[in-house]
PDB file of C-alpha atoms in Angstrom:
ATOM      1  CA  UNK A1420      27.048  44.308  12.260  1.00 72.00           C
ATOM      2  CA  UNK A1421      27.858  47.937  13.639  1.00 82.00           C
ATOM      3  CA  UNK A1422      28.483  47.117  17.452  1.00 95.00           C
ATOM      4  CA  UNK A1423      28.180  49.779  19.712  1.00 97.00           C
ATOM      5  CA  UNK A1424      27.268  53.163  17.725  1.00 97.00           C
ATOM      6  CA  UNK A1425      27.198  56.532  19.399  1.00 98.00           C
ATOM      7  CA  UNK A1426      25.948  59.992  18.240  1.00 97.00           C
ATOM      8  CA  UNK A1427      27.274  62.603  18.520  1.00 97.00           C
ATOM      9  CA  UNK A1428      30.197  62.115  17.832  1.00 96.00           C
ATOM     10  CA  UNK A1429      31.393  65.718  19.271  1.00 96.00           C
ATOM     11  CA  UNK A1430      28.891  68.627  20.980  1.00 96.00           C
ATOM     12  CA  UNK A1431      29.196  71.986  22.625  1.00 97.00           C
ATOM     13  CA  UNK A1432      26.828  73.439  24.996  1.00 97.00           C
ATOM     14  CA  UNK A1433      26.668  76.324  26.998  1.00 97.00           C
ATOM     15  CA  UNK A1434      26.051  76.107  30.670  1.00 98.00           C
ATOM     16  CA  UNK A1435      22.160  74.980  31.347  1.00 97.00           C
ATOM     17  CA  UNK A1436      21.189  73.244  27.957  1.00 97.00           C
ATOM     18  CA  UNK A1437      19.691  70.418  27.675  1.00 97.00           C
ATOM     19  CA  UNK A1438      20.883  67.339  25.734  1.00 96.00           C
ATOM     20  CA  UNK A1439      20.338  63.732  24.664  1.00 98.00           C
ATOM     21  CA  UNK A1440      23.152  61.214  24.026  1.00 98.00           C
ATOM     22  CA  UNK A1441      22.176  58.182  22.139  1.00 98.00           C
ATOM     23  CA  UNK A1442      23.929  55.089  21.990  1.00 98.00           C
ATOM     24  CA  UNK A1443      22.328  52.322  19.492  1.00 98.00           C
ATOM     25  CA  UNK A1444      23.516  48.546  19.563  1.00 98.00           C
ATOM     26  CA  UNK A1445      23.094  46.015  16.823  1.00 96.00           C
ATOM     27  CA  UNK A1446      23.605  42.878  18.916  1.00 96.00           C
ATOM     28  CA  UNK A1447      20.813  41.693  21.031  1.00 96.00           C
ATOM     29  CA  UNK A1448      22.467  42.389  24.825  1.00 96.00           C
ATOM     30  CA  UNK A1449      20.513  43.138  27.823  1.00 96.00           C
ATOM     31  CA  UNK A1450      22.595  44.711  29.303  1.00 96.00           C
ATOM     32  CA  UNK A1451      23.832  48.552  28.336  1.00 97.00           C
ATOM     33  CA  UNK A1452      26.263  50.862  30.455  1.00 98.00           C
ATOM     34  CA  UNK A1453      26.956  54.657  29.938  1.00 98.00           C
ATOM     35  CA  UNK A1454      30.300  55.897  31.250  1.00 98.00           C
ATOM     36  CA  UNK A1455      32.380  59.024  31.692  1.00 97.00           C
ATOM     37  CA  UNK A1456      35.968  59.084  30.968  1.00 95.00           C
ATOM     38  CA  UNK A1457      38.502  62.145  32.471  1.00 92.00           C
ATOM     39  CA  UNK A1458      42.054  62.559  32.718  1.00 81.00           C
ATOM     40  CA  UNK A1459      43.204  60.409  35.624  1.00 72.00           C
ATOM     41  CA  UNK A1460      39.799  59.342  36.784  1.00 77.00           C
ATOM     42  CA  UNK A1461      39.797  56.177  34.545  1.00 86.00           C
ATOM     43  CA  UNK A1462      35.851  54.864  33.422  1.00 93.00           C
ATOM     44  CA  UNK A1463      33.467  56.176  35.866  1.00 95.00           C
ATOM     45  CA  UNK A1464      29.824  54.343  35.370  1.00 96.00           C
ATOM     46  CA  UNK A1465      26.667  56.714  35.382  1.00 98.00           C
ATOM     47  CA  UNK A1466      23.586  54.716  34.870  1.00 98.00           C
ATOM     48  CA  UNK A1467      23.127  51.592  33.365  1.00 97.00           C
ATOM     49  CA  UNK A1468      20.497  48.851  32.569  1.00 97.00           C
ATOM     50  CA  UNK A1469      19.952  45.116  32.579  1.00 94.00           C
ATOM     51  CA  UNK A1470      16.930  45.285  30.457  1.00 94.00           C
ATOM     52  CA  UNK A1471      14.437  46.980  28.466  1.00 94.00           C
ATOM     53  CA  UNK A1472      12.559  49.381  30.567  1.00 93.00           C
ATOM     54  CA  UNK A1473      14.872  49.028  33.573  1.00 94.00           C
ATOM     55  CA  UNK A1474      17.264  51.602  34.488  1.00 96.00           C
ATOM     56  CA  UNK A1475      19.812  51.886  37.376  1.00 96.00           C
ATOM     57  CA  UNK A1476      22.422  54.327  39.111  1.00 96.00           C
ATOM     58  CA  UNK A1477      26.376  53.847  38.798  1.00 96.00           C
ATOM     59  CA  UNK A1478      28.708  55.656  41.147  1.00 94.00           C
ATOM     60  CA  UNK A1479      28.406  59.317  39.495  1.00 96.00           C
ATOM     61  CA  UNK A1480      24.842  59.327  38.643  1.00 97.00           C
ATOM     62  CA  UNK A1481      23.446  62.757  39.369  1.00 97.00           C
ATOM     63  CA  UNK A1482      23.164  65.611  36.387  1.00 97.00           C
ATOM     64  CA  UNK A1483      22.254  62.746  34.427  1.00 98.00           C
ATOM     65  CA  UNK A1484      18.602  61.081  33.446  1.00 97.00           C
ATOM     66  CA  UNK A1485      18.809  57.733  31.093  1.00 98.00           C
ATOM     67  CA  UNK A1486      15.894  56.058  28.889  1.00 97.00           C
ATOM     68  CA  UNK A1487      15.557  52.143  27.646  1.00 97.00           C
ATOM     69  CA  UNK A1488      12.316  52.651  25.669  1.00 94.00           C
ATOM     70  CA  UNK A1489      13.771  49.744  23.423  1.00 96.00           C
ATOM     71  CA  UNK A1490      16.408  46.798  23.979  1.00 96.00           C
ATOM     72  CA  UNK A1491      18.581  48.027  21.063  1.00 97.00           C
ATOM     73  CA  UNK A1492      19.120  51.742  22.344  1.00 98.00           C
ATOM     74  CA  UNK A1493      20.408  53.878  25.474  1.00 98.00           C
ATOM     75  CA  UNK A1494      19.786  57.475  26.116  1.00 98.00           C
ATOM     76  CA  UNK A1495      21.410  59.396  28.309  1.00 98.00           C
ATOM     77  CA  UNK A1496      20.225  63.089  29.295  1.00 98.00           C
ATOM     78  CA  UNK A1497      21.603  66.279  30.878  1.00 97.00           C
ATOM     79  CA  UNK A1498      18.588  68.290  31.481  1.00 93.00           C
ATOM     80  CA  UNK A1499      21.142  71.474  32.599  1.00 97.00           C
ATOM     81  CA  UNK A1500      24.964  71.125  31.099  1.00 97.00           C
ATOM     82  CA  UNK A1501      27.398  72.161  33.483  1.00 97.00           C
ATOM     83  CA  UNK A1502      30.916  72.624  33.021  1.00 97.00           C
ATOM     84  CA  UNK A1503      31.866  69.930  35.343  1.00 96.00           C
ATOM     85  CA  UNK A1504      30.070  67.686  32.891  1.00 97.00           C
ATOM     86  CA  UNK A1505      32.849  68.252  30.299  1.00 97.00           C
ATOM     87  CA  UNK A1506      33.861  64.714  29.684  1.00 97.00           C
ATOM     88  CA  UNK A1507      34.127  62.060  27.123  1.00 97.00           C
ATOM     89  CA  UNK A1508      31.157  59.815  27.433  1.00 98.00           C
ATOM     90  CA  UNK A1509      31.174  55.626  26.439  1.00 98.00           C
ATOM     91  CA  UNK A1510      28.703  53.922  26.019  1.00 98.00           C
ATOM     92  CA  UNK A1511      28.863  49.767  26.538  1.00 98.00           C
ATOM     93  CA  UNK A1512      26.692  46.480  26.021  1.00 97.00           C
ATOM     94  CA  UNK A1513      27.201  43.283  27.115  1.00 95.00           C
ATOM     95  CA  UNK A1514      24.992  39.807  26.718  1.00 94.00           C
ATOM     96  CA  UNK A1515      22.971  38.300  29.375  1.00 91.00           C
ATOM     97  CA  UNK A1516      24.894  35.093  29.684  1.00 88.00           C
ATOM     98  CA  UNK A1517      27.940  34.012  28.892  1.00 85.00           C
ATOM     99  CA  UNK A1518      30.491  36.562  29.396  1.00 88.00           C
ATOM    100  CA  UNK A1519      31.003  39.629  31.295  1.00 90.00           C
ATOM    101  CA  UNK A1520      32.663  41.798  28.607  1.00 93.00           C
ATOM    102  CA  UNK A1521      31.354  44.644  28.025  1.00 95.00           C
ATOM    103  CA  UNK A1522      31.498  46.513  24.285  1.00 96.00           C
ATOM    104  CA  UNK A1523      32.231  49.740  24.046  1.00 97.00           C
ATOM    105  CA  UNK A1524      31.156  52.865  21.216  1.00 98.00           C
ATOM    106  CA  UNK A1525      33.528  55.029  19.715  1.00 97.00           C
ATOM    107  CA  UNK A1526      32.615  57.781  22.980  1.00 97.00           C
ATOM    108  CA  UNK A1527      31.048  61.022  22.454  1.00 97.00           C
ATOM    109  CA  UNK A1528      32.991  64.564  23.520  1.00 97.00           C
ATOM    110  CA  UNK A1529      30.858  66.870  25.096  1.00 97.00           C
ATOM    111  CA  UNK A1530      32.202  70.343  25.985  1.00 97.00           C
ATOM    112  CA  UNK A1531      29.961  72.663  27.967  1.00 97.00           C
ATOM    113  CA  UNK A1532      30.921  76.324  28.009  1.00 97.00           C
TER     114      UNK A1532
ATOM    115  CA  UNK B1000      45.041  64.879  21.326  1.00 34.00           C
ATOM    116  CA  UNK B1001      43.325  62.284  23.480  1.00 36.00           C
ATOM    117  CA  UNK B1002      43.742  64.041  26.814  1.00 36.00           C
ATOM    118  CA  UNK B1003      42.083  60.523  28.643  1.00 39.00           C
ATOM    119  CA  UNK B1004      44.974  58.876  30.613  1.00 43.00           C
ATOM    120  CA  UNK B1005      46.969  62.262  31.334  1.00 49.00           C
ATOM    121  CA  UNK B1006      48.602  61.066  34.499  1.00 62.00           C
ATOM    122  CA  UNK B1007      48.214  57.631  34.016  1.00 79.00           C
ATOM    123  CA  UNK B1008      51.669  55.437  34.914  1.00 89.00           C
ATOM    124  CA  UNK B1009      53.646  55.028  31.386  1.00 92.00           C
ATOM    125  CA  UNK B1010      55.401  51.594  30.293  1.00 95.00           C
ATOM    126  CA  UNK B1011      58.153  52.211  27.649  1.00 96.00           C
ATOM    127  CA  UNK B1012      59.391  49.547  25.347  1.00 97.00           C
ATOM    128  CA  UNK B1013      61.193  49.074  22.497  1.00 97.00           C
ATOM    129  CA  UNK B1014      59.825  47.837  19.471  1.00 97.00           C
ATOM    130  CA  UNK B1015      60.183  43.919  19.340  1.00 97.00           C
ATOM    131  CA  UNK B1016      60.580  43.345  23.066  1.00 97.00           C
ATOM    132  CA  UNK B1017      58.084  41.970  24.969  1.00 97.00           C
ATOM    133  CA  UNK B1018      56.120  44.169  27.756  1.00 97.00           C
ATOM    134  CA  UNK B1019      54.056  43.375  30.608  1.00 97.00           C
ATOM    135  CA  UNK B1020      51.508  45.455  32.072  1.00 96.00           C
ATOM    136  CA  UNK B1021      50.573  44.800  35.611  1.00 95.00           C
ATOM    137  CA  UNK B1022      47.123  45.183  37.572  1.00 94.00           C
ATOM    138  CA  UNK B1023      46.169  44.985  41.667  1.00 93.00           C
ATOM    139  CA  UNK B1024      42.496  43.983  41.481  1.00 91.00           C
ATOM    140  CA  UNK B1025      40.212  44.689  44.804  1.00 86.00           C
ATOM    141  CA  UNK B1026      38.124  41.878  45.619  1.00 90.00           C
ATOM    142  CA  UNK B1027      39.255  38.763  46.264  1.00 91.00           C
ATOM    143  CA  UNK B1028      35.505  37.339  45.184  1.00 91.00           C
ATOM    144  CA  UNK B1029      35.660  38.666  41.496  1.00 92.00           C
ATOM    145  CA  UNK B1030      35.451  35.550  39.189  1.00 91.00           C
ATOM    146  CA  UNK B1031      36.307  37.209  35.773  1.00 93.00           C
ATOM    147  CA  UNK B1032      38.824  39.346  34.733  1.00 95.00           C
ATOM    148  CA  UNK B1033      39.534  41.611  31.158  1.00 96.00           C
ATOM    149  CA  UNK B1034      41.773  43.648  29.692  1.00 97.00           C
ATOM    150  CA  UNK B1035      41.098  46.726  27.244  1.00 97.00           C
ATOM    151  CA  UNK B1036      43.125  48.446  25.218  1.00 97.00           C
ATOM    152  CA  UNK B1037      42.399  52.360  24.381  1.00 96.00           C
ATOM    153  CA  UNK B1038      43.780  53.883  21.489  1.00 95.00           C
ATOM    154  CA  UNK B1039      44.025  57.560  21.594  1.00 92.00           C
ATOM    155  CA  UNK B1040      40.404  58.925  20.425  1.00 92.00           C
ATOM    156  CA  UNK B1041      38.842  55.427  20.526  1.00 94.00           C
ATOM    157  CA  UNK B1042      37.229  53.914  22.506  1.00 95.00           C
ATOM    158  CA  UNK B1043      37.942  50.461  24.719  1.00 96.00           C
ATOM    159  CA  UNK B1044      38.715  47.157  22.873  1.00 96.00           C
ATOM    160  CA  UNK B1045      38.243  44.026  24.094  1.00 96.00           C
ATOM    161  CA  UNK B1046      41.748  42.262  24.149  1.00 97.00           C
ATOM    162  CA  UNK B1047      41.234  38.912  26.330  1.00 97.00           C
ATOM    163  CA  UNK B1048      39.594  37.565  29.243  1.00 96.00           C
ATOM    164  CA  UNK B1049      40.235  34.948  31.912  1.00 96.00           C
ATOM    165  CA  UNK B1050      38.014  33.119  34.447  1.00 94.00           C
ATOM    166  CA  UNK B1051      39.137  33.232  38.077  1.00 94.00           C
ATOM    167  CA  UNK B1052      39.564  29.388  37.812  1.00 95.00           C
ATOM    168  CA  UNK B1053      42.206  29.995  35.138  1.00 96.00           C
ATOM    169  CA  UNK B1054      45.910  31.177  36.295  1.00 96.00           C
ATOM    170  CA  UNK B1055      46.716  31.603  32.291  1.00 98.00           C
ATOM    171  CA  UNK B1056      45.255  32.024  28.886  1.00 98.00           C
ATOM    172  CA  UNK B1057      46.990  32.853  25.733  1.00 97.00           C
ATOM    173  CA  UNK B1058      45.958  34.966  23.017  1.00 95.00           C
ATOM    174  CA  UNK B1059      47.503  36.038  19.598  1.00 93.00           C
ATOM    175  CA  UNK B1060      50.545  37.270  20.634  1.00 96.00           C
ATOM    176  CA  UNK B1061      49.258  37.886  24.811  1.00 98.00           C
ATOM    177  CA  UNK B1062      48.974  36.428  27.614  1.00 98.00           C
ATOM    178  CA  UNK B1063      46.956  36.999  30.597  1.00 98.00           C
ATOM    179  CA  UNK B1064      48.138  35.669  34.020  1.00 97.00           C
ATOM    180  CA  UNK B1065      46.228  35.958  37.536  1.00 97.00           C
ATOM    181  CA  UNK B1066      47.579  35.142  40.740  1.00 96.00           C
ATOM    182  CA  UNK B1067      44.545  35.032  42.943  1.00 94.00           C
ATOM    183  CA  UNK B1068      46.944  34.391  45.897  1.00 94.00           C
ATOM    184  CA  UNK B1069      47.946  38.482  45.704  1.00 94.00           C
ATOM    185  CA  UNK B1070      44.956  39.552  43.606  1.00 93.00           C
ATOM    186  CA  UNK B1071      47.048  40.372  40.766  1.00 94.00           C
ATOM    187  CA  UNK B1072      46.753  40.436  37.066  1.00 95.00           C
ATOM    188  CA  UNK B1073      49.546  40.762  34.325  1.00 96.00           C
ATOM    189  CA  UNK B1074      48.842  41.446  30.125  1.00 97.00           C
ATOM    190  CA  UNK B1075      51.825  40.323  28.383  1.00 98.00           C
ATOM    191  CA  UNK B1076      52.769  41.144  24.637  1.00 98.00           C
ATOM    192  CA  UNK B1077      55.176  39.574  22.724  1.00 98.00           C
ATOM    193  CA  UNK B1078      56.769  41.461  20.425  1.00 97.00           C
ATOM    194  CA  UNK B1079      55.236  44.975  21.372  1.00 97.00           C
ATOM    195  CA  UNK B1080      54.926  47.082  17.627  1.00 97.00           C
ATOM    196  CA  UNK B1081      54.509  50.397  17.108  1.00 96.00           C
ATOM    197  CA  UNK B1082      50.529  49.770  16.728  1.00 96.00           C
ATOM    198  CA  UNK B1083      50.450  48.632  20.419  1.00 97.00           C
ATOM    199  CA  UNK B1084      50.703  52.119  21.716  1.00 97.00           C
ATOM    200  CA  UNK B1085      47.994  52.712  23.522  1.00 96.00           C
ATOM    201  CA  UNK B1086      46.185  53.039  27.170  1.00 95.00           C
ATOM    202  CA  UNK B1087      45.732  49.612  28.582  1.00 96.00           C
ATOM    203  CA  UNK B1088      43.253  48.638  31.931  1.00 92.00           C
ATOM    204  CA  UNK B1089      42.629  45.846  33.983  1.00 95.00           C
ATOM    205  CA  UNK B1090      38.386  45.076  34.845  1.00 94.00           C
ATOM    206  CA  UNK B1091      37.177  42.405  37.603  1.00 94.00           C
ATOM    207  CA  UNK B1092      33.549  41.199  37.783  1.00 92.00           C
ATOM    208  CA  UNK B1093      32.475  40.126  41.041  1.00 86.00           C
ATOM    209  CA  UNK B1094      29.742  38.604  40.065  1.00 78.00           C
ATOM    210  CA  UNK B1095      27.502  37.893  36.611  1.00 68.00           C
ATOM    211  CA  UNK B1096      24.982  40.641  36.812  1.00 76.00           C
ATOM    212  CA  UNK B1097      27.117  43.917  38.104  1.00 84.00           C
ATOM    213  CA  UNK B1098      28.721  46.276  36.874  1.00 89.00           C
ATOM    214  CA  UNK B1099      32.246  45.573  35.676  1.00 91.00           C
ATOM    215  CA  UNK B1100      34.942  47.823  38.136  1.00 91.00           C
ATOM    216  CA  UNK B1101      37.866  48.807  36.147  1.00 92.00           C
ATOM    217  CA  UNK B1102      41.560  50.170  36.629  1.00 90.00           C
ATOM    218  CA  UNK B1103      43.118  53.500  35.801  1.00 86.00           C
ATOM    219  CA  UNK B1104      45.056  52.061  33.352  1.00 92.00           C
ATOM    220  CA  UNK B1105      48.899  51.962  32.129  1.00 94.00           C
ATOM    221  CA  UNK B1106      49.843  54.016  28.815  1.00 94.00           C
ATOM    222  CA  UNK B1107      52.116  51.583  27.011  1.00 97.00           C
ATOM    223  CA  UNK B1108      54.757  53.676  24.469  1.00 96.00           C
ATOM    224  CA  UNK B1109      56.200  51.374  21.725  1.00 97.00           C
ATOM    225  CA  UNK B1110      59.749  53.077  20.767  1.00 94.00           C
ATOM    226  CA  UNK B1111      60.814  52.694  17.403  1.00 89.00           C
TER     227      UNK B1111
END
């Protein structure tokens, strides 16, 4: 049972390329979350889902485009890297019921030039 | 380094006495409450939860206490170690289906 899993683990782009950050999780939850983390800004939420095939905006969504094609994975896009985007990005799941913790990946560090 | 957390507030303890790390939640409607902790380059752990109808819950070596009256939240840990370094923050759910809202988070330094 892997949890959360995130790749990459580490990227570089220049200013207006385009990538995809997956985030894979081996334990059945509806629900999946992708987050940034900076210095002094604590977990700020992007886009997240409550389902397969449903998608929704957090508080700092825009710059950013997210897939749920399947239950078990998360994408999150930036279609044109800017440097403000420089961040480490989390990825969570939680279950339906039950509880309201959330289970986070190991975070992928994007740089943009 | 991690540079996460650069300004966050800083708790420092020696190692074997017991810390508490202390949390002002927003809403006064949020029925469940967690704590994380973040080790440099990691990402969040799950360390223990409590329900708003709870005022205390004990886990291996913490506690979690809530006082609902002041919408406040404590992490205690007994016998802090050198492996308890690490960023710690507070998250409230208001209610089962959004998002969780979390803290900025304490960096707790374990002094040998």
């Amino acid at each position: 049972n892997a949890g959360v899993t995130q790749t990459p683990k580490f990227r570089v782009l220049k200013t207006g390329q385009s990538m995809t950050l997956l985030c894979a999780q081996d334990m059945n939850h509806e629900y999946m979350y992708w987050y940034r983390q900076d210095p002094g800004m604590g977990l700020r939420l992007i886009h997240y889902s409550v389902g397969e095939g449903t998608t929704a905006k957090g508080e700092v969504p825009d710059g950013y485009n997210v897939s749920r094609l399947k239950k078990q994975n998360f994408l999150l896009g930036l279609e044109s890297a800017a440097p403000s985007q420089t961040s480490v990005y989390f990825c969570a799941s939680r279950p339906l019921y039950g509880t309201a913790t959330q289970y986070f990946g190991p975070g992928t560090r994007l740089t943009v030039l | 380094g991690e540079s996460v957390g650069l300004h966050l507030p800083t708790l420092s303890v020696q190692e074997g006495d017991n810390s508490i790390i202390n949390c002002a939640y927003s809403n006064s409607a949020s029925d469940y409450f967690i704590w994380y902790k973040q080790e440099s380059g990691k990402g969040p752990q799950f360390i223990i939860d409590i329900r708003s109808n709870m005022d205390k819950r004990q886990g291996q070596r913490v506690t979690v206490l809530l006082n609902k009256t002041v919408k406040h939240l404590s992490l205690q840990i007994a016998a802090t170690q050198p492996g308890d370094s690490a960023v710690y923050f507070c998250a409230e759910n208001l209610s089962g289906n959004t998002p969780l809202v979390f803290g900025k988070g304490t960096r707790l330094s374990v002094i040998a």
